[in-house]
């Protein structure tokens, strides 16, 4: 599950916003010449990326959104159905908190193929 955000804020400022909104710490992780921010919680990982490089596909306008937040399950041993539900509901919860606070265009996408929710589409 991924949440895409259409804001021109820098990734560092957005990471601070997300820390404030969710009350968690995001850690900056650097690899080669790229970096991202991550938070690991109860059975999931939230990863904040910028300039994702995705092209519009399957009717999903990825190019309108600068930032991407991915939600992944962490734990081996979890019931697969529960793991999938956790990703879905954590992503939707995060999306609702973000749009309530930042009021920026946003969308939730499953597996980069299915648009689940959209807020402020076309607002740029």
Short mmCIF file of C-alpha atoms in Angstrom, two decimals:
data_model
loop_
_atom_site.label_atom_id
_atom_site.label_comp_id
_atom_site.label_asym_id
_atom_site.label_seq_id
_atom_site.Cartn_x
_atom_site.Cartn_y
_atom_site.Cartn_z
CA UNK A 1 0.00 0.00 0.00
CA UNK A 2 1.25 3.45 -0.85
CA UNK A 3 0.12 6.98 -0.09
CA UNK A 4 1.15 9.63 -2.61
CA UNK A 5 1.30 13.29 -1.61
CA UNK A 6 1.07 16.29 -3.90
CA UNK A 7 2.94 18.87 -1.88
CA UNK A 8 6.04 20.84 -2.77
CA UNK A 9 7.40 20.63 0.79
CA UNK A 10 10.91 19.21 1.01
CA UNK A 11 11.21 15.60 2.10
CA UNK A 12 12.93 16.74 5.33
CA UNK A 13 10.05 19.11 6.16
CA UNK A 14 7.51 16.45 5.27
CA UNK A 15 9.30 13.96 7.53
CA UNK A 16 8.99 16.48 10.38
CA UNK A 17 5.29 16.93 9.58
CA UNK A 18 4.71 13.17 9.66
CA UNK A 19 6.56 12.84 12.96
CA UNK A 20 4.30 15.51 14.45
CA UNK A 21 1.09 14.10 12.94
CA UNK A 22 1.74 10.48 13.99
CA UNK A 23 3.83 11.04 17.12
CA UNK A 24 6.60 8.75 15.84
CA UNK A 25 10.25 9.11 14.87
CA UNK A 26 11.29 8.76 11.24
CA UNK A 27 14.92 7.85 10.70
CA UNK A 28 16.88 9.13 7.71
CA UNK A 29 18.47 6.22 5.87
CA UNK A 30 21.14 6.88 3.26
CA UNK A 31 22.14 4.36 0.60
CA UNK A 32 24.46 5.20 -2.25
CA UNK A 33 23.36 8.63 -3.49
CA UNK A 34 19.74 8.26 -2.35
CA UNK A 35 17.97 8.60 0.97
CA UNK A 36 14.59 7.92 2.53
CA UNK A 37 12.91 8.20 5.93
CA UNK A 38 11.57 5.17 7.79
CA UNK A 39 9.52 4.30 10.83
CA UNK A 40 9.04 0.76 12.07
CA UNK A 41 6.01 0.04 14.19
CA UNK A 42 4.01 -2.91 15.38
CA UNK A 43 4.42 -5.26 12.42
CA UNK A 44 4.85 -2.66 9.69
CA UNK A 45 7.39 -0.31 8.10
CA UNK A 46 6.49 3.17 6.82
CA UNK A 47 8.94 4.50 4.21
CA UNK A 48 8.88 8.10 2.94
CA UNK A 49 10.44 8.67 -0.50
CA UNK A 50 10.57 11.65 -2.80
CA UNK A 51 10.81 11.94 -6.58
CA UNK A 52 9.65 8.35 -6.99
CA UNK A 53 10.08 8.39 -10.78
CA UNK A 54 6.84 6.52 -11.47
CA UNK A 55 5.09 7.26 -14.73
CA UNK A 56 1.32 7.60 -15.04
CA UNK A 57 -0.09 4.12 -15.53
CA UNK A 58 -3.42 2.30 -15.39
CA UNK A 59 -5.23 5.64 -15.09
CA UNK A 60 -3.23 6.58 -11.99
CA UNK A 61 -1.58 10.04 -12.24
CA UNK A 62 1.63 9.29 -10.30
CA UNK A 63 3.39 12.27 -11.89
CA UNK A 64 1.10 14.70 -10.01
CA UNK A 65 2.47 13.52 -6.67
CA UNK A 66 6.01 14.34 -5.53
CA UNK A 67 6.21 12.14 -2.42
CA UNK A 68 5.40 8.48 -1.77
CA UNK A 69 4.86 6.73 1.55
CA UNK A 70 5.02 2.93 1.38
CA UNK A 71 3.58 0.62 4.02
CA UNK A 72 5.02 -2.90 4.25
CA UNK A 73 4.48 -5.77 6.66
CA UNK A 74 7.50 -6.86 8.66
CA UNK A 75 6.81 -9.98 10.60
CA UNK A 76 7.35 -13.51 9.47
CA UNK A 77 4.88 -15.76 11.22
CA UNK A 78 1.97 -13.36 10.89
CA UNK A 79 -1.19 -14.68 9.28
CA UNK A 80 -0.93 -13.37 5.67
CA UNK A 81 -4.52 -12.11 5.66
CA UNK A 82 -3.92 -10.10 8.85
CA UNK A 83 -0.67 -8.74 7.49
CA UNK A 84 -2.42 -7.48 4.34
CA UNK A 85 -5.23 -5.96 6.41
CA UNK A 86 -2.69 -4.22 8.65
CA UNK A 87 -0.99 -2.59 5.64
CA UNK A 88 -4.31 -1.49 4.20
CA UNK A 89 -5.71 0.03 7.38
CA UNK A 90 -2.46 1.66 8.49
CA UNK A 91 -2.14 3.28 5.04
CA UNK A 92 -5.76 4.48 5.06
CA UNK A 93 -5.41 5.76 8.62
CA UNK A 94 -2.20 7.62 7.73
CA UNK A 95 -3.84 9.05 4.59
CA UNK A 96 -6.81 10.37 6.60
CA UNK A 97 -4.54 11.96 9.22
CA UNK A 98 -2.34 13.57 6.56
CA UNK A 99 -5.16 15.11 4.54
CA UNK A 100 -6.84 16.39 7.70
CA UNK A 101 -3.64 18.11 8.81
CA UNK A 102 -1.76 19.08 5.63
CA UNK A 103 -4.81 19.46 3.35
CA UNK A 104 -2.72 18.57 0.31
CA UNK A 105 -3.71 16.41 -2.67
CA UNK A 106 -3.17 12.76 -1.81
CA UNK A 107 -4.08 9.29 -2.99
CA UNK A 108 -3.86 5.74 -1.71
CA UNK A 109 -2.80 3.06 -4.21
CA UNK A 110 -2.68 -0.69 -3.77
CA UNK A 111 0.24 -2.52 -5.42
CA UNK A 112 0.85 0.50 -7.69
CA UNK A 113 -2.15 -0.74 -9.73
CA UNK A 114 -5.40 0.16 -7.99
CA UNK A 115 -6.43 3.60 -6.78
CA UNK A 116 -8.19 3.18 -3.42
CA UNK A 117 -8.82 6.77 -2.28
CA UNK A 118 -8.17 10.27 -3.59
CA UNK A 119 -8.27 13.69 -1.94
CA UNK A 120 -7.99 16.95 -3.85
CA UNK A 121 -7.31 15.38 -7.26
CA UNK A 122 -6.48 18.06 -9.77
CA UNK A 123 -5.52 20.60 -7.12
CA UNK A 124 -1.86 20.28 -8.11
#
